[in-house]
Coordinates of C-alpha atoms in Angstrom, one line a residue:
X1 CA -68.8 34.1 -18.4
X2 CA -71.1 35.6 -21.2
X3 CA -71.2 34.0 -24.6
X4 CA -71.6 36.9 -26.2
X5 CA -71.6 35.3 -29.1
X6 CA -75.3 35.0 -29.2
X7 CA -75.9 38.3 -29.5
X8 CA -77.2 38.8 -32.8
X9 CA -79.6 40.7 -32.6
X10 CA -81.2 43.7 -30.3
X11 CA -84.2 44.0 -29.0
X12 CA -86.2 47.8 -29.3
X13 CA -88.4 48.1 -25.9
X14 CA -89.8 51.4 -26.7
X15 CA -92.5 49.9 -29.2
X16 CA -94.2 47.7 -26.0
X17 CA -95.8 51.7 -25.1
X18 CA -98.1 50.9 -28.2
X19 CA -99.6 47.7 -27.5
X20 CA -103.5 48.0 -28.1
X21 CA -103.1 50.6 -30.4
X22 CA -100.9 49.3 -33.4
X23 CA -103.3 49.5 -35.9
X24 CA -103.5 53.5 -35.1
X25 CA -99.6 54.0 -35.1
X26 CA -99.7 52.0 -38.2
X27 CA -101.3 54.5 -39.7
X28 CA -100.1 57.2 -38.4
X29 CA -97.0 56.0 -39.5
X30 CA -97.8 55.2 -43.3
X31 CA -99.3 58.3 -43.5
X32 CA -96.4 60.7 -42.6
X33 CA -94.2 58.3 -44.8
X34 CA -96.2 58.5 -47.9
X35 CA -96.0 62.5 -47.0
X36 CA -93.0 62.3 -47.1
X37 CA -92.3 61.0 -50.5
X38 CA -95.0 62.9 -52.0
X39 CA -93.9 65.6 -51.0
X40 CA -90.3 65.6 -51.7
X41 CA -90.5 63.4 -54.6
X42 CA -93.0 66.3 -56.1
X43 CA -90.0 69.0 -55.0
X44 CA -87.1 67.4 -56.4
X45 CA -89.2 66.7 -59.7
X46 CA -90.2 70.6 -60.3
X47 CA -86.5 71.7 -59.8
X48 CA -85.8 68.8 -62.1
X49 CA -87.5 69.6 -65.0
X50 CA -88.2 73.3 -64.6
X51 CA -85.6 75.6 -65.9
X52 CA -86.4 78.8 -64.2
X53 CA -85.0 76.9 -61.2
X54 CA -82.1 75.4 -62.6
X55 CA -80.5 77.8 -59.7
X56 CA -77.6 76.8 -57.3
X57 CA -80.1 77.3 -54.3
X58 CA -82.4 74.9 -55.8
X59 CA -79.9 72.3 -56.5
X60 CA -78.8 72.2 -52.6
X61 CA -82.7 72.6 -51.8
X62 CA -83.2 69.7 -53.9
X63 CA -80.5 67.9 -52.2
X64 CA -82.4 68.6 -48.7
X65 CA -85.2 66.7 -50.3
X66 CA -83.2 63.6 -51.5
X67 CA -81.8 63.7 -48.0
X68 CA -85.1 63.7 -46.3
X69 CA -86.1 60.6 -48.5
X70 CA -83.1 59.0 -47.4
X71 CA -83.6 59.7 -43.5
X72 CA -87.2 58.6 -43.8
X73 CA -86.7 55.6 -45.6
X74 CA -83.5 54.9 -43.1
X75 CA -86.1 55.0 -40.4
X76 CA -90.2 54.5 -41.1
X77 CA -89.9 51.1 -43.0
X78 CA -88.1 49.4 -40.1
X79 CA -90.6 51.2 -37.4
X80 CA -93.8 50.0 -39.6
X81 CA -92.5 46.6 -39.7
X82 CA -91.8 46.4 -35.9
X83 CA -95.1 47.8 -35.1
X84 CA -96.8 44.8 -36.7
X85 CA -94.2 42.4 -35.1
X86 CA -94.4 40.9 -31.7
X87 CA -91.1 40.0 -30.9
X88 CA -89.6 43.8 -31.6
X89 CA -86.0 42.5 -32.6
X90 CA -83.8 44.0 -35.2
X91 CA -81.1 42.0 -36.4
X92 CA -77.7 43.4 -34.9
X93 CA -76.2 43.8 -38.7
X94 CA -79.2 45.8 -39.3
X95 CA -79.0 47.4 -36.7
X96 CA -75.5 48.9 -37.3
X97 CA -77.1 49.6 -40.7
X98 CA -79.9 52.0 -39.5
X99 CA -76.9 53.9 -37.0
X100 CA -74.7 54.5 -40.3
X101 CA -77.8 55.9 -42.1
X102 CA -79.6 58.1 -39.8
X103 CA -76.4 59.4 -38.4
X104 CA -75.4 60.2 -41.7
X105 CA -78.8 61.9 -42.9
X106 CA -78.4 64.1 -39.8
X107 CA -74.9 65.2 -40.2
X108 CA -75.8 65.8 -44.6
X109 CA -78.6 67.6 -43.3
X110 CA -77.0 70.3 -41.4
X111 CA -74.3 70.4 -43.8
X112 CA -77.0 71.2 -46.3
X113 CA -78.5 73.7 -44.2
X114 CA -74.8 75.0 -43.9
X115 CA -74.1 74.8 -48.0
X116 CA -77.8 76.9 -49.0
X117 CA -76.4 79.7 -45.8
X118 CA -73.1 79.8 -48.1
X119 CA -75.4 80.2 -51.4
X120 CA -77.5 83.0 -49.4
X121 CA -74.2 85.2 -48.4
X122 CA -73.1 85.5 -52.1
X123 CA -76.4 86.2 -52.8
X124 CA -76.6 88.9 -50.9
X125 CA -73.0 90.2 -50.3
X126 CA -71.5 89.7 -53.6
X127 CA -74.8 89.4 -56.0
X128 CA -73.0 90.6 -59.0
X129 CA -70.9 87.6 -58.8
X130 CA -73.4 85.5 -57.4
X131 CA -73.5 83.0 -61.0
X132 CA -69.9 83.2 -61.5
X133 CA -68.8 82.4 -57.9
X134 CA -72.0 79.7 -57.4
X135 CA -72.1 78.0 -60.4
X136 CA -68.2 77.1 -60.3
X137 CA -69.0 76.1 -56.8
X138 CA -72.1 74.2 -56.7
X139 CA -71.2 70.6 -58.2
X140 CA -68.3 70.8 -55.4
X141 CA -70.6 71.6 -52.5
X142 CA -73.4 69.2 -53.5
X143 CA -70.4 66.4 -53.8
X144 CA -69.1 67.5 -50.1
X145 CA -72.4 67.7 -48.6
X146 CA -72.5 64.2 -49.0
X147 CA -68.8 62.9 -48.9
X148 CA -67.8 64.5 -45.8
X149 CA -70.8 63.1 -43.3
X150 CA -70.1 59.8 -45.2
X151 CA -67.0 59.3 -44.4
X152 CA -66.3 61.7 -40.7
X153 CA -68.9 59.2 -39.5
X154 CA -66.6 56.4 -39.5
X155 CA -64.5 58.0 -37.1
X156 CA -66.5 56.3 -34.8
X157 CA -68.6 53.6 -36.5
X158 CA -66.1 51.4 -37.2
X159 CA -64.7 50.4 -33.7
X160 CA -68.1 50.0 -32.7
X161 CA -68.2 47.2 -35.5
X162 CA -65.5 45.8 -33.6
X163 CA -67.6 45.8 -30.0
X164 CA -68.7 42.6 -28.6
X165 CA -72.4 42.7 -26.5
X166 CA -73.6 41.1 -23.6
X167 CA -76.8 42.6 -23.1
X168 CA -79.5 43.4 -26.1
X169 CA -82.3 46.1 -25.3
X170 CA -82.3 49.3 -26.3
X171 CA -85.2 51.5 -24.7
X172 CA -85.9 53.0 -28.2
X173 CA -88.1 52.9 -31.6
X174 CA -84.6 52.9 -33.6
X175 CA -81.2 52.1 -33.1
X176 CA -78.9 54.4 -31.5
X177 CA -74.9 54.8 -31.6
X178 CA -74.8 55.8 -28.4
X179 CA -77.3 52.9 -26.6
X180 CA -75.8 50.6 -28.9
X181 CA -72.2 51.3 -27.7
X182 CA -73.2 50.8 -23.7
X183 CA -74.2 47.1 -24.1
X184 CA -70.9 46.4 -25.1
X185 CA -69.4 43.5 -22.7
X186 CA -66.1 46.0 -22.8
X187 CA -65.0 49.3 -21.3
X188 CA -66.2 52.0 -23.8
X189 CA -65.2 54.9 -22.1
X190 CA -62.1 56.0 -24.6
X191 CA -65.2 55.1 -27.6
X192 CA -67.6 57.9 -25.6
X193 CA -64.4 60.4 -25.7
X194 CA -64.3 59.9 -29.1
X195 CA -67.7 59.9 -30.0
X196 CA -67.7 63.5 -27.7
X197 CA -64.8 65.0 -29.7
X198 CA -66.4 63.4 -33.2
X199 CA -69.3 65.6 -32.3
X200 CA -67.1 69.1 -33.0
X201 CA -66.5 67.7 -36.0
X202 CA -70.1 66.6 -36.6
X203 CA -71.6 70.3 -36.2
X204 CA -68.6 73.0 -35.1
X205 CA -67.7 73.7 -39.3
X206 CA -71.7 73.9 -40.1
X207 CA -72.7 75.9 -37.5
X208 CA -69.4 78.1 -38.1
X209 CA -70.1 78.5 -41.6
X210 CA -74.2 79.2 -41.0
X211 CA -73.1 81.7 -37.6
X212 CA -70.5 83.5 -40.3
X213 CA -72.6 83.7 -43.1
X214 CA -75.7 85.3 -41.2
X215 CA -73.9 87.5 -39.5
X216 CA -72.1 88.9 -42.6
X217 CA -75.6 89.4 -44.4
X218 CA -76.8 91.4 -41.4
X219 CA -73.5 93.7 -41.6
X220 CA -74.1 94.1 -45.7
X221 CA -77.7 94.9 -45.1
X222 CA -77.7 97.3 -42.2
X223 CA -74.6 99.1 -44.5
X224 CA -76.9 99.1 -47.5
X225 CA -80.3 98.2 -47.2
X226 CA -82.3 98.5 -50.6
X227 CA -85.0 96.7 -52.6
X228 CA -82.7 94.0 -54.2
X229 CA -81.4 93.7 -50.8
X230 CA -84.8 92.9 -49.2
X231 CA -86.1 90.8 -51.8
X232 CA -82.8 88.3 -51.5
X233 CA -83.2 89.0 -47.8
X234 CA -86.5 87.6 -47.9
X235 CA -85.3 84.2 -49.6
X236 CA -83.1 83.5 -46.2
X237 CA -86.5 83.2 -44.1
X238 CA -87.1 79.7 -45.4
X239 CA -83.5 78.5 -44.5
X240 CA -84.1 80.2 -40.9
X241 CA -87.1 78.5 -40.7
X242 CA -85.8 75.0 -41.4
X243 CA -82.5 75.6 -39.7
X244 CA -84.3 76.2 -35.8
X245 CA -87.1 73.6 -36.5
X246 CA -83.9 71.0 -37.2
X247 CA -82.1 72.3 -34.4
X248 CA -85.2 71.8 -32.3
X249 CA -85.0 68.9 -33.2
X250 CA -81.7 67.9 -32.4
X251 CA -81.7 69.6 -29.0
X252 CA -85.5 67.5 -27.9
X253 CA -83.4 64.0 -29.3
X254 CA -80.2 65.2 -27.3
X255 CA -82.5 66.2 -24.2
X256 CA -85.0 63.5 -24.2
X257 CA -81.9 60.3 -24.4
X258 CA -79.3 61.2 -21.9
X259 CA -81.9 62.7 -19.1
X260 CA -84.5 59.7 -19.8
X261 CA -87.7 61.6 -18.3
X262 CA -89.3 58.8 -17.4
X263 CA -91.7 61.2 -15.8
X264 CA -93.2 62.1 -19.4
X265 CA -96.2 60.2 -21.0
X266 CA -95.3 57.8 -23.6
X267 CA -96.7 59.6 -26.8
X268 CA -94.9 63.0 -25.4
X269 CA -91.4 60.9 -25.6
X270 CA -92.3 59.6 -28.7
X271 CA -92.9 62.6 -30.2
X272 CA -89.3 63.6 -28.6
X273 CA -87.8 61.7 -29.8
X274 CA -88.9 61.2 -33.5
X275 CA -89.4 64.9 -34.4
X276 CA -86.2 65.7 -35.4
X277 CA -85.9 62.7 -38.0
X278 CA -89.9 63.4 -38.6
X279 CA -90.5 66.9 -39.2
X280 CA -87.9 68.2 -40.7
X281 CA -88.5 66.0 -44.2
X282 CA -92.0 66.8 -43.9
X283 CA -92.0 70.2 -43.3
X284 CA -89.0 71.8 -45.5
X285 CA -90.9 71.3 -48.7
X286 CA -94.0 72.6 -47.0
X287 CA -92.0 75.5 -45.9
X288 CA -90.0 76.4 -49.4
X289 CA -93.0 75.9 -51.0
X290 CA -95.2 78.2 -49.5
X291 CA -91.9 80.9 -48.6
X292 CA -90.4 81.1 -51.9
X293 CA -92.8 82.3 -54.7
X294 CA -91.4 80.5 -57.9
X295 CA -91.8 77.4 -56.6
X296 CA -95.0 78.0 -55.3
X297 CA -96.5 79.9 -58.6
X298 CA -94.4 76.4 -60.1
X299 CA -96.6 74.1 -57.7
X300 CA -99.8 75.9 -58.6
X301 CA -99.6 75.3 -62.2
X302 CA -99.0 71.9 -61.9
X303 CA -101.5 71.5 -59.2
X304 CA -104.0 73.4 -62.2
X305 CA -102.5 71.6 -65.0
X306 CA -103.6 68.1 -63.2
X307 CA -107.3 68.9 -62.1
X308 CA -108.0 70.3 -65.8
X309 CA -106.9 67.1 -67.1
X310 CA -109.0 65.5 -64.6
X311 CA -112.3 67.5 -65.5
X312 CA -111.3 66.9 -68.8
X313 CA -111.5 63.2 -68.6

């Protein structure tokens, strides 16, 4: 019989396709987490203490900032220490740690996404009570955007607290609810039904709500298209933007775990693999910043403000 009382800890395989080349992915990976915080950090401080942007749709993009910060530090910290480590073993208590916070940064993220496609449609089908309606409803949102993946995460995170393991390697550079699950010494097949059903819960409200929304802006502007119209249209591109590279995301994760192409070079299941906790931080602010033109004339000055004190000095 197993003692599968010493498992403690799990062991991350995936890290063993970067021997000889730490140092590099070291970098690599310092680099796109101090991106990450710069660039966020810098987001969430302009809407902060700029006034002009003390706007509902700022407040939930600032939220997608303090999310990606979240994620990130959820994820990089742990991978930069197990790069430098030899042994590539994450305590199980950890472990279960990292699941509840990733999983949970990926379902706040697309009920973010799902929020700012709420803000957009009153925006752009009821703009004359656009303040009224947004500003009684923006505290709540912000509030639920985080409650709600919280707390429907548990659904299935707690009887996996309850799982005892007989086996310890997970063929990955984090820990992951579903890889987890299958070294369980135990049948988990009623868990995986659950965690299938959890899913709808996961995404089917978000991507209702975003599917809803859009397609009620496209009715409201094909019925009467004007100027006002296209300029509010034209703050909807960013939120596209970030909603198909995150679902992009998603979909390479999804595709890359459960058919395991072990056909594809390392770096290429890597990059599978961490994109969608990656890129999205990294790239929304890059993306609002450069689509939406107050917080890009914002960004400038500050950008101008700091090398004239510099020449100054």
């Amino acid at each position: 019989m197993t003692n599968v009382s010493r498992v403690t800890s799990v062991h991350l395989s995936a890290y063993y396709g970067m021997e000889g080349l730490k140092p590099m992915y070291f970098c690599i990976f310092l680099f796109v987490y101090i991106a990450i915080i710069t660039e966020n950090v810098l987001l969430i401080r302009l809407i902060y203490h700029e006034k002009a942007l003390h706007e509902p749709m700022y407040f939930l993009l600032c939220n997608l900032g303090v999310n990606g910060l979240y994620g990130s530090t959820a994820l990089l910290p742990a991978m930069l220490t197990n790069v430098l480590s030899h042994s590539y073993d994450m305590s199980l208590s950890l472990c279960q740690t990292q699941i509840y916070a990733l999983y949970t940064c990926v379902i706040t993220e697309f009920t973010i996404l799902a929020a700012m496609s709420y803000d957009r449609y009153v925006a752009i089908c009821h703009p004359l009570h656009y303040h009224t309606i947004m500003s009684q409803k923006v505290c709540k949102l912000i509030i639920f955007t985080w409650l709600y993946p919280m707390t429907i995460f548990l659904i299935v995170f707690i009887p996996a607290l309850q799982l005892q393991f007989c086996q310890r390697t997970i063929e990955n550079f984090y820990c992951v609810h579903y890889s987890l699950v299958r070294l369980s010494c135990t049948d988990t097949s009623v868990l995986n039904i659950i965690g299938l059903l959890a899913v709808v819960l996961y995404t089917g409200p978000q991507l209702i709500m975003i599917f809803y929304t859009y397609v009620q802006i496209l009715r409201i502007c094909m019925l009467s298209f004007n100027a006002s119209k296209l300029k509010a249209l034209r703050t909807c591109i960013p939120h596209l933007i970030a909603i198909v590279n995150y679902s992009i995301g998603c979909f390479l994760e999804i595709a890359q775990s459960r058919l395991k192409p072990n056909y594809l070079p390392f770096n290429t299941k890597m990059f599978l693999s961490l994109y969608f906790l990656i890129f999205p931080p990294l790239l929304n602010p890059v993306i609002y910043g450069l689509s939406i033109q107050i917080i890009r004339v914002k960004l400038l000055r500050i950008l101008q403000r700091k090398n004239g004190q510099t020449h100054i000095k």
